[in-house]
Amino acid sequence: MPYPEELKKLIKVVESTRAERVERKKANEEVPFLSLDERHEMLKNHPDVKEEGRREVQVGPSKGYRIAHEIADLLEATSRVDPAKVDLGKVDIETDVLIIGGGGAGTSAALLAQEHGAKVVIATKLRHGDANTMMAEGGIQAATKGHKDSPYFHYLDIMGGGHFKNTPELVETLSQKAPSVIKWLEGLGCGFSKTDDGTLKTIHGGGTSRKRMHYAADITGAEMMRTVRDEARNRSADIRVIEFAPAVELILNEHGHCAGAVLYNLETEEYMVAKAKAVIMATGGCGRLHIQGFMTTNHYGATADGIVMGYRAGIPICFLHTVQYHPTGIVFPEQAEGILITEKFRGSGANLVNIEGNQFVNEREPRDVEASAIIKECLGSGKGVPTPTGKLGIWLDSPMIEMLSGEGTVEREFPGKHILYERFGIDIAKEPMLIYPTLHYQNGGLEFKPTADTCVPGLFVAGEAGGGTHGENRLMGNSLLDIMVYGRIAGESAGKYIQGDAKDGKLSLDHAVKYNAEVDKAGVADGRVAPMLLPDYTDPAVREKQLTSHYVGTMR
Ligand SMILES: Cc1cc2nc3c(=O)[nH]c(=O)nc-3n(C[C@H](O)[C@H](O)[C@H](O)COP(=O)(O)OP(=O)(O)OC[C@H]3O[C@@H](n4cnc5c(N)ncnc54)[C@H](O)[C@@H]3O)c2cc1C
């Protein structure tokens, strides 16, 4: 739907201040960055600081840790399967390395495990590539431009963005390995944007001191996912992909080593036993939990399943007291609600503007500060723009980009979003976008080491399912990097592990039995089972009419 008349009137206010703001941008005279104290003050508007938004989890290895209710609900639930009913003697799938999750982390792990001699199975919830990786737009950070940048500066930026709470060893590995990941991806045919002389294009990201964001137009994640998925398909003799088959419980063996998973066939609703010498957890994030009712950028399968399964197997969680809200998610048109508008728009010159047409924050603040400023402007200062659906938003003034870099820039640099808005009759080269923070990234996750090992032998973690690398706040472009660095490391570590430390033994679900008992004893489950697998958006009125036996035992 195009902007209705009442919004068109408000757009006139934005237009009235635009020329002056463009001049200020050219002269570098914008709203200054906040000082550290001011940032600290601004962060009081962030959803993470709302004490009523979280509670202490009552069970498991991180019992007592305060996390979002929506995640605690899943950890305080019993298994989807009755361990007594799973016949572990009947193995349906057997492989060297089982990878749970077919996004960027899982697929890059598969390539490296295969290169280390392993037969690999990727079990994924939806189609291979139905993942947050596919949706990433803005770019991937790496200090590839040696004369101006180095992994050392990259390291400092990551630590600063994460409020210096990050696990330093994880950050060190991430920043050191970054340039080699770009080279690896290019070698596999990944088409990053380049200048005419073949130099990789790089731009700034929020909170970074150097221009080290590499990108492929505004479809960086799709291009990276295409690259690694094509390569996995090229190696299909060794890498088998099973789609629509989410894992619901890990399997350990009598030695306490991870030895596979119970998979659930979404079509036939059968459970399958997958046995493996090593398992890599690469299930991504939790946006579909809609923490504190926020809209989300995440794909449909992002329901924190890996955290649930890993936690039950004994891995502590970390940094889950923070969640990332991307500052700029579409809040109108309603059909596109939650969809991310990449920081690259701001990096290319678009101001954030309130109902009075004024810029109120520097657009290159770290994400948590930027999101807090938008929330404050809307809810605290009353300067948000009311949308036809009764929500509040802030203008992202994309037409400035054309004034700064020439006509046609928006269509050329942001083809995905240009087309999306065109479908609603909005030309973002001429009209601004209405945005509000949207639930984007799970800063924390399962604890893991720089080798991708966890405290459970044979169980490795990669990508958004792991926690520690980004501390309390991830900077833009460091997750696409994270999934490739730690995906590759997990694949390599698993490949080496199966040739050395792996021990075969009787399969067991005893850990799930014990966990269920702990949940029952704490009296917290309230009939809930986890992992969630898919969010349920059914209207409550419709749900009341669904009480037929057909739904008993399915995802509902
Ligand atoms: C819209 C958007 C834009 C982004 N832009 C950027 C960016 O520009 N730069 C950047 O660095 N980061 C960006 N990010 C973040 C980044 O894309 C993700 O953090 C990253 O791609 C996660 O990769 P992953 O492999 O860990 O998870 P995913 O890519 O989400 O893959 C996880 C896979 O596991 C599957 N799965 C889940 N549960 C199960 C289960 N129980 N069993 C089997 N499979 C399961 C999922 O269906 C999915 O296929 C963006 C994220 C989004 C949503």
Coordinates of N, CA, C and O in Angstrom, one line a residue, residues 146-211:
G146 N 45.3 -3.8 4.3 CA 46.4 -3.8 5.2 C 47.0 -2.4 5.5 O 47.4 -2.2 6.6
H147 N 47.0 -1.5 4.5 CA 47.6 -0.2 4.7 C 46.8 0.7 5.6 O 47.4 1.6 6.2
K148 N 45.5 0.4 5.8 CA 44.7 1.3 6.6 C 44.1 0.5 7.8 O 43.6 1.2 8.7
D149 N 44.2 -0.8 7.8 CA 43.5 -1.5 8.8 C 44.3 -2.8 9.2 O 45.2 -3.1 8.5
S150 N 43.9 -3.4 10.3 CA 44.5 -4.7 10.7 C 43.6 -5.4 11.6 O 42.7 -4.8 12.2
P151 N 43.8 -6.7 11.8 CA 42.9 -7.5 12.7 C 43.0 -6.9 14.1 O 42.0 -7.0 14.9
Y152 N 44.0 -6.2 14.4 CA 44.2 -5.6 15.8 C 43.1 -4.5 15.9 O 42.3 -4.5 17.0
F153 N 42.9 -3.6 14.9 CA 41.8 -2.6 15.0 C 40.4 -3.3 15.0 O 39.5 -2.8 15.7
H154 N 40.3 -4.3 14.2 CA 39.0 -5.0 14.1 C 38.7 -5.6 15.5 O 37.6 -5.5 16.0
Y155 N 39.7 -6.2 16.1 CA 39.5 -6.8 17.5 C 39.0 -5.7 18.4 O 38.0 -5.9 19.2
L156 N 39.7 -4.6 18.4 CA 39.3 -3.5 19.4 C 37.8 -3.1 19.1 O 37.0 -2.8 20.0
D157 N 37.4 -2.9 17.8 CA 36.1 -2.5 17.5 C 35.1 -3.6 18.0 O 34.0 -3.2 18.6
I158 N 35.4 -4.9 17.8 CA 34.4 -5.9 18.2 C 34.3 -5.9 19.8 O 33.2 -5.9 20.3
M159 N 35.4 -5.7 20.5 CA 35.4 -5.6 21.9 C 34.6 -4.4 22.4 O 33.7 -4.5 23.3
G160 N 34.8 -3.3 21.8 CA 34.1 -2.0 22.1 C 32.6 -2.2 21.9 O 31.8 -1.8 22.8
G161 N 32.3 -2.7 20.8 CA 30.8 -2.9 20.4 C 30.2 -3.8 21.5 O 29.0 -3.6 21.8
G162 N 30.9 -4.8 21.9 CA 30.3 -5.8 22.9 C 30.5 -5.3 24.3 O 30.3 -6.2 25.3
H163 N 30.8 -4.1 24.5 CA 31.0 -3.5 25.9 C 32.1 -4.1 26.6 O 32.1 -4.2 27.9
F164 N 33.1 -4.6 25.9 CA 34.3 -5.2 26.5 C 34.0 -6.4 27.4 O 34.8 -6.8 28.2
K165 N 32.8 -7.0 27.1 CA 32.4 -8.2 27.9 C 32.7 -9.5 27.1 O 32.6 -10.6 27.6
N166 N 33.0 -9.3 25.8 CA 33.2 -10.5 24.9 C 34.3 -11.4 25.5 O 35.1 -11.0 26.3
T167 N 34.2 -12.7 25.1 CA 35.3 -13.6 25.4 C 36.5 -13.3 24.5 O 36.4 -13.6 23.3
P168 N 37.6 -12.8 25.1 CA 38.7 -12.3 24.2 C 39.2 -13.3 23.2 O 39.5 -12.9 22.1
E169 N 39.4 -14.5 23.7 CA 40.0 -15.5 22.7 C 39.1 -15.8 21.5 O 39.6 -16.0 20.4
L170 N 37.8 -15.7 21.7 CA 36.9 -15.9 20.6 C 37.0 -14.7 19.6 O 37.0 -14.9 18.4
V171 N 37.2 -13.5 20.1 CA 37.3 -12.3 19.3 C 38.6 -12.3 18.6 O 38.7 -12.0 17.4
E172 N 39.7 -12.8 19.3 CA 41.0 -12.8 18.6 C 41.0 -13.8 17.4 O 41.4 -13.4 16.3
T173 N 40.4 -14.9 17.6 CA 40.3 -15.9 16.5 C 39.5 -15.3 15.3 O 39.8 -15.3 14.2
L174 N 38.4 -14.6 15.7 CA 37.5 -14.1 14.7 C 38.2 -13.0 13.8 O 38.2 -13.1 12.6
S175 N 38.8 -12.1 14.5 CA 39.4 -11.0 13.8 C 40.7 -11.5 13.0 O 40.9 -11.0 11.8
Q176 N 41.4 -12.4 13.6 CA 42.6 -12.9 12.9 C 42.3 -13.7 11.6 O 43.0 -13.6 10.6
K177 N 41.2 -14.5 11.7 CA 40.9 -15.4 10.6 C 40.1 -14.7 9.5 O 39.8 -15.2 8.4
A178 N 39.6 -13.4 9.8 CA 38.6 -12.8 8.9 C 39.2 -12.6 7.4 O 38.5 -13.0 6.5
P179 N 40.4 -12.1 7.3 CA 40.8 -11.9 5.9 C 40.9 -13.2 5.1 O 40.5 -13.2 3.9
S180 N 41.3 -14.3 5.8 CA 41.4 -15.6 5.0 C 40.0 -16.1 4.6 O 39.8 -16.8 3.6
V181 N 39.0 -15.7 5.4 CA 37.6 -16.1 5.1 C 37.1 -15.5 3.8 O 36.5 -16.1 2.9
I182 N 37.5 -14.2 3.6 CA 37.1 -13.4 2.4 C 37.7 -14.1 1.2 O 37.1 -14.3 0.2
K183 N 39.0 -14.4 1.4 CA 39.8 -15.0 0.3 C 39.1 -16.4 -0.1 O 39.0 -16.7 -1.2
W184 N 38.8 -17.2 1.0 CA 38.2 -18.5 0.8 C 36.9 -18.4 0.0 O 36.7 -19.1 -1.0
L185 N 36.1 -17.4 0.4 CA 34.8 -17.3 -0.2 C 34.9 -16.8 -1.7 O 34.3 -17.3 -2.6
E186 N 35.9 -15.9 -1.9 CA 36.1 -15.5 -3.3 C 36.6 -16.6 -4.1 O 36.2 -16.8 -5.3
G187 N 37.4 -17.5 -3.5 CA 37.9 -18.6 -4.3 C 36.8 -19.6 -4.6 O 36.9 -20.3 -5.7
L188 N 35.8 -19.6 -3.8 CA 34.6 -20.5 -4.2 C 33.7 -19.8 -5.1 O 32.6 -20.4 -5.5
G189 N 34.0 -18.6 -5.5 CA 33.1 -17.9 -6.5 C 32.1 -16.9 -5.9 O 31.2 -16.5 -6.6
C190 N 32.3 -16.4 -4.7 CA 31.4 -15.5 -4.1 C 31.6 -14.1 -4.7 O 32.7 -13.6 -4.7
G191 N 30.6 -13.5 -5.2 CA 30.7 -12.3 -6.0 C 30.5 -11.0 -5.1 O 29.5 -10.4 -5.2
F192 N 31.6 -10.7 -4.4 CA 31.5 -9.4 -3.6 C 31.6 -8.2 -4.6 O 32.2 -8.3 -5.7
S193 N 31.0 -7.1 -4.2 CA 31.1 -5.9 -5.0 C 32.5 -5.4 -5.1 O 33.2 -5.4 -4.1
K194 N 32.9 -5.0 -6.3 CA 34.3 -4.5 -6.5 C 34.2 -3.2 -7.3 O 33.3 -2.9 -8.0
T195 N 35.3 -2.4 -7.2 CA 35.5 -1.3 -8.1 C 35.9 -1.7 -9.4 O 36.3 -2.9 -9.6
D196 N 36.0 -0.8 -10.4 CA 36.4 -1.2 -11.8 C 37.7 -1.9 -11.9 O 38.0 -2.7 -12.7
D197 N 38.6 -1.5 -11.0 CA 40.0 -2.1 -11.0 C 40.1 -3.4 -10.2 O 41.1 -4.0 -10.0
G198 N 38.9 -3.9 -9.8 CA 38.9 -5.2 -9.1 C 39.1 -5.2 -7.6 O 39.1 -6.2 -7.0
T199 N 39.3 -4.0 -7.1 CA 39.4 -3.9 -5.6 C 38.1 -4.1 -4.9 O 37.1 -3.6 -5.4
L200 N 38.1 -4.9 -3.8 CA 36.9 -5.2 -3.1 C 36.4 -3.9 -2.5 O 37.1 -3.1 -1.9
K201 N 35.1 -3.6 -2.7 CA 34.5 -2.4 -2.1 C 34.3 -2.6 -0.6 O 33.9 -3.7 -0.2
T202 N 34.6 -1.6 0.2 CA 34.3 -1.7 1.6 C 33.7 -0.3 2.1 O 34.0 0.7 1.6
I203 N 32.8 -0.5 3.1 CA 32.2 0.7 3.7 C 32.2 0.6 5.2 O 32.6 -0.4 5.7
H204 N 31.8 1.7 5.8 CA 31.7 1.7 7.3 C 30.5 0.9 7.8 O 29.5 0.9 7.1
G205 N 30.6 0.4 9.0 CA 29.4 -0.1 9.6 C 29.3 0.6 11.0 O 30.2 1.2 11.4
G206 N 28.1 0.5 11.6 CA 27.9 1.2 12.9 C 29.0 0.7 13.9 O 29.2 -0.5 14.0
G207 N 29.6 1.6 14.6 CA 30.5 1.2 15.7 C 31.9 0.8 15.2 O 32.7 0.3 16.0
T208 N 32.2 0.9 13.9 CA 33.5 0.5 13.4 C 34.4 1.7 13.1 O 34.0 2.7 12.6
S209 N 35.7 1.5 13.3 CA 36.6 2.6 13.1 C 37.2 2.6 11.7 O 37.9 3.6 11.3
R210 N 37.0 1.6 10.9 CA 37.6 1.5 9.6 C 36.5 1.1 8.6 O 35.6 0.4 9.0
K211 N 36.7 1.4 7.3 CA 35.8 0.9 6.3 C 36.2 -0.6 6.0 O 37.1 -0.8 5.1

